[in-house]
């Protein structure tokens, strides 16, 4: 796979400034899929930086200043802990892309509309809205700090002109409405042009208020706040296919919410033992079936997946199906239990398969076969010899996500050194790409990366001892219908597009 250069852009929103365009691009070895992600080449459409902690006013003032100091771009010191992207999610049409960060902010990017004069700009995303979703809190009863970090974002299908999304930190889920306003009322009877109340005695005529055009304004308003229902940290939220309910999962419990009711939820899973010393596993991820509103799955730190049916019982502690792969005794080690923990679980768009990600592999399960996965993909098996050092620096506890493409034929997940992996389920081919700032230069060619385990290292290979474990791709997203992917690397958001689009 060779990434070719083409005309593109990067945008730096770190200080509210728009940068000049420069785009490395790429062409992968064919990853055949029904939507055509393989025959063309992958192009880095743009590199977006999540806005740092600056005032929105200063961002608006600088938004038309299309200049930037390129030497500033190479300085990593401006990226703070709060700027690190913690979740990425496309909406159901793919026109909007939302990111959440550790600073509690949600940044929404909107796709450029295609025009006759700028056909190549289709696929680029610009900042659409930025708002503070969560603030740091303190639980005085438990003397516990609650971080503002956004753990998950989930979009609701668009029903009208406004957009709705759920965002959550460790304790509280919020429903946000994002709407546009391009008109304002004028001609009030009881107020003057500046909004101050007029003396009724001075009003001698009756005026009919009219709507006047104004500059487009995007407003984000919290419509619901779902709080005080989780003792432990929320790790997942999932919108049901009935679009009336959603669930939130923490380490030991899963709650079912109605969108219209904020003061109570229904507990559907509770694995907390009577004696906490007997605790052997925790819930790591949960998701509703894409079509059946009564079915959901949740994964555990023991590497197991449970499929539950809410029609069978009000409390779904007893699973309907139990998916677990027997451990190979020859691979048994001190780290076996840690690396078998599932960090993400996703239903396929068809609802027939489940994909899970543990530390070293991605597995695809058929809902009709519980004893073993039908497909297993090694993400970075070369790290098996490095587990001891990864345990010492806590990297072994990293939670990588995984995503399907629109046709369920290709899966993608992240790795270290800003690598991310793609696996074609049909051809069984795979490729490793790098979302690297250093390679984001005009006319740069990005080649597929290979890791050398031992012996002689080729020129285009990188030694496993040279991998940077502080650079990791934990969060990725795939456009629901097209071959556009979003990859989060620290505070950078890379958007790649298949050239055939």
XYZ file of C-alpha atoms in Angstrom:
501
model
C 0.000 0.000 0.000
C 1.370 3.376 -1.032
C -0.175 6.622 0.017
C -0.032 9.167 -2.776
C -0.110 12.921 -2.434
C -3.063 14.956 -3.599
C -4.487 18.368 -2.955
C -5.782 18.519 0.554
C -5.758 20.525 3.704
C -4.944 20.556 7.311
C -6.642 22.809 9.751
C -5.256 23.926 13.070
C -7.976 24.890 15.507
C -5.644 24.795 18.470
C -5.811 28.551 18.763
C -8.816 29.174 16.578
C -6.786 29.713 13.427
C -7.255 28.188 10.046
C -4.121 26.846 8.441
C -3.115 26.571 4.811
C -3.830 23.346 3.050
C -1.291 20.581 2.812
C -2.246 16.988 2.413
C -0.370 13.762 2.404
C -2.412 11.082 0.830
C -2.347 7.439 0.481
C -3.134 4.482 -1.561
C -3.467 1.184 0.197
C -3.053 -2.250 -1.148
C -6.542 -3.196 -2.254
C -8.905 -3.848 0.611
C -11.818 -5.188 -1.335
C -15.240 -4.487 0.050
C -18.698 -3.889 -1.283
C -18.431 -0.155 -0.892
C -15.208 -0.072 -2.860
C -12.717 0.815 -0.175
C -10.004 -1.174 -1.789
C -9.591 -0.414 -5.452
C -8.739 3.238 -4.970
C -6.223 4.897 -2.706
C -6.650 6.241 0.800
C -6.157 9.990 0.918
C -5.499 12.017 4.013
C -8.202 14.603 3.436
C -7.399 16.799 6.407
C -5.806 16.842 9.817
C -7.891 18.641 12.397
C -6.783 19.723 15.826
C -9.345 19.815 18.598
C -9.619 23.389 19.892
C -7.589 23.925 23.016
C -8.770 25.745 26.118
C -9.274 29.164 24.584
C -12.259 31.453 24.719
C -14.877 30.959 22.037
C -14.775 34.704 21.420
C -11.132 34.611 20.412
C -11.870 31.638 18.156
C -14.578 33.584 16.348
C -12.304 36.587 15.928
C -9.527 34.515 14.365
C -11.714 32.182 12.340
C -11.216 34.158 9.121
C -7.491 34.621 9.607
C -6.173 32.055 7.167
C -2.568 32.286 8.265
C -0.575 30.147 10.614
C 2.968 29.835 11.829
C 4.141 26.458 10.546
C 6.894 26.286 13.128
C 4.185 26.434 15.760
C 2.607 23.305 14.293
C 5.753 21.326 14.990
C 5.711 22.301 18.649
C 3.940 19.667 20.719
C 4.124 21.594 23.971
C 0.824 23.401 23.451
C -1.226 20.184 23.651
C -2.456 19.778 27.206
C -3.991 16.750 28.892
C -7.446 18.296 28.449
C -6.961 18.399 24.661
C -6.551 14.633 24.259
C -9.419 13.185 22.218
C -11.299 10.516 24.181
C -14.060 9.512 21.730
C -14.957 9.872 18.032
C -18.362 9.247 16.449
C -20.009 9.860 13.047
C -23.713 10.607 12.984
C -26.096 8.344 11.040
C -25.621 10.190 7.745
C -21.895 10.800 8.143
C -22.333 14.518 7.520
C -21.302 15.313 11.092
C -18.398 13.986 13.129
C -18.260 14.539 16.878
C -15.230 14.274 19.133
C -15.074 14.437 22.908
C -11.939 15.189 24.881
C -10.586 14.911 28.384
C -11.439 18.559 29.012
C -15.169 17.779 28.831
C -15.696 19.482 25.481
C -17.545 18.236 22.421
C -16.330 19.453 19.033
C -18.577 18.769 16.032
C -17.177 18.853 12.506
C -19.385 19.219 9.442
C -18.623 17.802 6.029
C -17.952 20.251 3.193
C -20.698 20.303 0.599
C -19.575 19.421 -2.903
C -19.603 22.171 -5.500
C -18.851 22.265 -9.196
C -15.819 24.450 -8.643
C -14.432 22.474 -5.695
C -15.263 18.833 -6.278
C -12.100 17.682 -4.486
C -13.247 19.293 -1.252
C -16.025 16.750 -0.776
C -14.992 14.783 2.275
C -13.303 17.588 4.155
C -14.687 18.463 7.561
C -14.788 21.890 9.186
C -15.570 22.897 12.755
C -19.350 23.213 13.073
C -19.897 23.654 16.802
C -17.884 23.539 20.018
C -19.406 23.409 23.472
C -18.541 22.422 27.022
C -20.508 19.280 27.760
C -19.264 18.346 31.242
C -17.504 20.172 34.054
C -15.325 18.671 36.811
C -17.367 17.818 39.893
C -16.778 16.640 43.428
C -18.848 14.049 45.279
C -18.802 15.307 48.846
C -20.458 12.203 50.259
C -17.708 9.949 48.916
C -14.888 12.520 48.796
C -14.468 11.620 45.142
C -13.486 13.814 42.213
C -15.522 13.285 39.048
C -13.570 14.023 35.894
C -15.069 16.019 33.054
C -13.613 13.633 30.444
C -16.109 12.577 27.756
C -16.161 8.771 27.726
C -18.649 8.197 24.886
C -20.759 10.080 22.367
C -23.765 8.568 20.606
C -25.880 10.282 17.960
C -29.640 9.966 17.642
C -31.157 9.702 14.153
C -32.135 13.107 12.824
C -35.898 13.699 12.965
C -36.022 17.406 12.102
C -33.686 20.291 11.386
C -31.909 19.868 14.733
C -29.365 17.227 15.747
C -29.380 15.321 19.037
C -26.529 13.470 20.702
C -25.769 11.792 24.017
C -22.500 12.443 25.822
C -21.317 10.979 29.086
C -18.513 11.283 31.584
C -17.971 8.847 34.455
C -21.286 9.588 36.171
C -23.675 11.746 34.150
C -25.252 11.342 30.716
C -26.513 14.438 28.891
C -28.768 14.806 25.871
C -27.738 17.764 23.705
C -29.670 19.543 20.978
C -27.574 21.182 18.262
C -29.553 23.596 16.086
C -28.964 26.401 13.628
C -30.360 29.934 13.776
C -30.079 32.327 10.840
C -32.999 34.681 11.579
C -33.807 36.957 14.483
C -37.072 38.683 15.430
C -37.221 42.471 15.265
C -39.910 45.051 15.939
C -40.917 44.291 19.520
C -43.552 46.541 21.044
C -42.370 46.490 24.658
C -38.626 46.492 23.956
C -36.342 48.865 22.122
C -33.712 47.844 19.574
C -31.209 47.095 22.338
C -33.589 44.825 24.229
C -34.437 47.199 27.085
C -38.038 47.497 28.271
C -39.869 50.594 27.057
C -42.222 52.745 29.077
C -45.771 51.569 28.183
C -46.915 55.200 28.251
C -44.681 55.965 25.264
C -46.131 53.187 23.105
C -48.676 54.719 20.736
C -48.663 52.248 17.841
C -48.800 48.496 17.529
C -46.056 46.835 15.521
C -45.967 43.310 14.146
C -42.576 41.659 14.840
C -40.771 40.368 11.759
C -37.890 37.916 11.201
C -34.712 39.381 9.757
C -31.751 37.396 8.324
C -28.662 37.161 10.515
C -25.310 35.397 10.458
C -25.653 31.677 10.954
C -25.363 30.691 14.606
C -25.076 27.110 15.820
C -26.444 26.605 19.321
C -25.923 23.597 21.585
C -28.402 23.315 24.448
C -28.721 20.538 27.054
C -32.225 19.057 26.837
C -31.925 16.257 29.414
C -29.499 15.417 32.212
C -29.488 11.788 33.392
C -27.616 11.703 36.693
C -27.294 9.928 40.044
C -27.826 6.407 38.708
C -24.292 4.979 38.631
C -22.073 4.128 41.568
C -19.193 3.147 39.314
C -17.696 4.696 36.196
C -19.804 4.664 33.032
C -17.938 2.943 30.197
C -20.682 2.621 27.542
C -23.889 4.166 26.308
C -25.989 2.728 23.489
C -29.153 4.014 21.829
C -31.862 1.415 21.308
C -33.354 0.776 17.876
C -36.750 1.942 19.172
C -35.163 5.399 19.666
C -37.171 5.798 22.853
C -34.685 4.240 25.246
C -30.957 3.884 25.726
C -28.709 2.070 28.165
C -25.703 3.125 30.182
C -23.217 0.607 31.557
C -20.687 0.901 34.358
C -18.320 -1.660 35.863
C -21.037 -3.680 37.596
C -24.448 -2.525 36.390
C -26.372 -1.668 33.231
C -29.299 0.756 33.394
C -32.114 1.301 30.900
C -33.343 4.872 30.434
C -36.286 6.492 28.703
C -35.334 9.708 26.897
C -38.276 11.521 28.474
C -37.579 10.451 32.074
C -34.477 11.769 33.828
C -35.179 11.033 37.487
C -35.286 7.244 37.277
C -33.852 4.346 35.304
C -34.410 0.602 35.266
C -31.588 -1.703 36.276
C -31.377 -4.557 33.747
C -28.000 -6.091 34.702
C -26.369 -6.248 38.122
C -23.309 -8.437 38.595
C -22.250 -6.958 41.937
C -21.691 -9.794 44.428
C -22.977 -9.598 47.993
C -19.371 -9.692 49.141
C -17.083 -7.496 47.047
C -14.154 -9.768 47.877
C -15.822 -12.350 45.654
C -15.768 -10.046 42.645
C -14.044 -11.783 39.721
C -14.998 -9.712 36.681
C -16.376 -6.360 35.625
C -18.415 -5.104 32.663
C -16.201 -3.464 30.053
C -18.601 -2.566 27.196
C -22.243 -2.932 26.177
C -24.288 -2.339 23.034
C -27.856 -2.778 21.768
C -28.647 -4.903 18.733
C -29.020 -2.623 15.679
C -32.467 -3.988 14.755
C -33.968 -5.894 17.699
C -34.840 -3.539 20.543
C -35.034 -6.380 23.069
C -31.488 -7.705 22.543
C -28.148 -6.416 23.772
C -24.666 -7.713 24.537
C -22.085 -6.868 27.147
C -18.478 -7.945 27.517
C -16.397 -8.600 30.601
C -12.834 -8.380 31.813
C -12.655 -12.186 31.629
C -12.905 -12.125 27.848
C -16.519 -13.326 27.729
C -19.563 -11.912 25.925
C -23.140 -12.295 27.120
C -26.157 -11.868 24.877
C -29.292 -10.897 26.787
C -32.977 -10.785 25.843
C -35.124 -8.331 27.792
C -38.246 -10.333 26.903
C -37.042 -13.285 28.992
C -36.753 -11.454 32.289
C -36.918 -7.962 33.722
C -33.478 -8.436 35.275
C -31.128 -9.850 32.640
C -28.577 -11.372 35.016
C -29.181 -14.678 33.269
C -27.852 -14.456 29.751
C -29.443 -15.987 26.676
C -26.125 -16.810 25.015
C -22.591 -16.955 26.343
C -19.625 -16.491 24.012
C -16.191 -17.627 25.176
C -13.149 -19.072 23.467
C -11.257 -21.795 25.384
C -7.763 -20.688 26.280
C -4.809 -22.371 24.626
C -2.747 -23.865 27.499
C 0.456 -23.333 25.529
C -0.101 -19.556 25.557
C -0.907 -19.386 29.262
C 1.135 -16.772 31.117
C 0.999 -14.336 34.016
C -0.607 -11.758 31.705
C -3.244 -14.046 30.171
C -6.151 -12.698 32.193
C -5.186 -9.081 31.577
C -4.777 -9.330 27.806
C -7.962 -11.391 27.433
C -10.076 -8.548 28.833
C -12.384 -7.196 26.127
C -12.120 -3.437 25.677
C -14.799 -2.983 23.010
C -17.769 -4.880 21.561
C -19.676 -3.915 18.408
C -22.602 -5.439 16.546
C -22.222 -5.562 12.783
C -24.613 -3.358 10.810
C -26.479 -6.492 9.719
C -26.840 -7.640 13.333
C -25.531 -11.111 12.481
C -22.039 -10.767 13.959
C -20.319 -9.371 17.030
C -16.810 -7.926 16.926
C -14.678 -7.761 20.070
C -11.286 -6.242 20.745
C -8.934 -7.505 23.408
C -5.351 -6.368 23.907
C -3.720 -8.357 21.102
C -6.534 -9.434 18.782
C -9.825 -8.573 17.108
C -12.374 -11.387 16.967
C -15.571 -11.782 14.984
C -18.315 -13.958 16.468
C -21.365 -15.418 14.778
C -24.475 -15.059 16.933
C -25.284 -18.697 16.176
C -21.931 -20.094 17.378
C -20.923 -19.517 20.984
C -17.927 -21.792 21.511
C -15.360 -19.907 19.413
C -15.034 -16.911 17.085
C -15.306 -17.443 13.364
C -12.445 -15.022 12.686
C -9.419 -13.915 14.712
C -7.077 -11.135 13.589
C -3.718 -10.476 15.221
C -3.363 -6.726 15.703
C 0.146 -6.546 17.138
C 1.250 -10.041 18.062
C 4.858 -8.811 18.073
C 4.103 -7.238 21.474
C 3.644 -10.616 23.112
C 7.329 -10.625 24.068
C 6.971 -7.086 25.477
C 4.110 -7.754 27.890
C 6.324 -7.413 30.957
C 7.458 -3.882 30.087
C 3.948 -2.979 28.921
C 2.665 -4.085 32.309
C 5.216 -1.928 34.092
C 4.262 1.222 32.185
C 0.503 0.408 32.443
C 0.088 0.270 28.655
C -1.246 -3.255 28.980
C -4.429 -1.725 30.413
C -5.074 0.490 27.351
C -8.580 0.136 25.947
C -8.550 0.011 22.148
C -11.763 0.380 20.166
C -12.755 -1.362 16.930
C -15.142 -0.397 14.113
C -16.854 -1.940 11.085
C -17.008 -0.355 7.668
C -20.438 0.297 6.155
C -20.768 -3.138 4.551
C -19.256 -5.142 7.465
C -16.515 -6.413 5.131
C -13.560 -4.506 6.619
C -12.719 -3.870 10.264
C -10.373 -1.311 11.727
C -8.656 -0.889 15.075
C -5.726 0.982 16.559
C -2.273 0.156 17.842
C 0.836 1.905 19.159
C 3.239 4.298 17.442
C 0.139 5.953 15.922
C -0.441 2.831 13.823
C -3.909 1.649 12.912
C -4.813 -1.641 11.284
C -7.357 -2.663 8.644
C -8.449 -6.246 8.006
C -10.403 -7.306 4.932
C -12.731 -10.158 5.882
C -13.142 -11.332 2.296
C -9.573 -11.443 1.046
C -7.968 -11.865 4.512
C -5.511 -9.120 3.606
C -4.455 -6.572 6.154
C -2.545 -3.330 6.188
C -0.882 -1.124 8.783
C -1.053 2.645 8.309
C 0.318 5.474 10.392
C -1.502 8.639 11.416
C 1.608 10.714 11.844
C 2.065 14.420 12.003
C 5.636 14.095 10.758
C 4.329 12.506 7.557
C 1.681 15.192 7.066
C 3.739 17.220 4.660
C 2.805 18.422 1.179
C 3.347 15.741 -1.440
C 4.435 13.223 1.171
C 4.035 9.538 0.333
C 2.873 7.322 3.168
C 3.774 3.690 2.770
C 2.299 0.794 4.715
C 4.273 0.295 7.885
C 5.860 -2.982 8.947
C 7.298 -3.928 12.323
C 10.468 -5.989 12.525
C 10.611 -8.391 15.471
C 14.174 -9.593 15.205
C 17.088 -10.194 12.875
C 17.943 -7.846 10.076
C 15.679 -4.866 9.664
C 14.773 -3.689 6.201
C 14.886 -0.047 5.241
C 11.109 0.441 5.312
C 10.600 -1.466 8.578
C 10.547 -0.257 12.146
C 11.961 -2.275 15.019
C 9.585 -3.366 17.741
C 12.069 -1.859 20.211
C 11.646 1.540 18.555
C 7.865 1.749 18.927
C 6.594 4.771 20.831
C 4.008 3.488 23.312
C 2.989 6.992 24.302
C 1.528 7.431 20.809
C -1.525 5.240 20.517
C -4.660 5.075 18.380
C -7.409 4.204 20.835
C -10.396 5.808 19.104
C -11.471 5.435 15.466
C -14.682 5.833 13.482
C -15.866 4.770 10.042
C -18.390 6.675 7.930
C -21.683 4.694 7.925
C -21.965 4.468 4.128
C -18.744 5.730 2.517
C -15.054 4.962 2.811
C -14.144 7.814 5.086
C -12.416 7.093 8.376
C -11.539 9.261 11.346
C -8.535 8.414 13.495
C -7.788 10.185 16.777
C -4.132 10.566 17.747
C -3.675 12.597 20.941
C -5.294 15.949 20.069
C -5.081 15.393 16.294
C -7.972 14.056 14.248
C -6.940 12.523 10.919
C -9.575 12.000 8.262
C -8.804 9.597 5.423
C -10.914 9.067 2.340
C -10.913 6.481 -0.394
C -9.850 8.174 -3.605
C -12.690 6.654 -5.643
C -15.245 8.646 -3.619
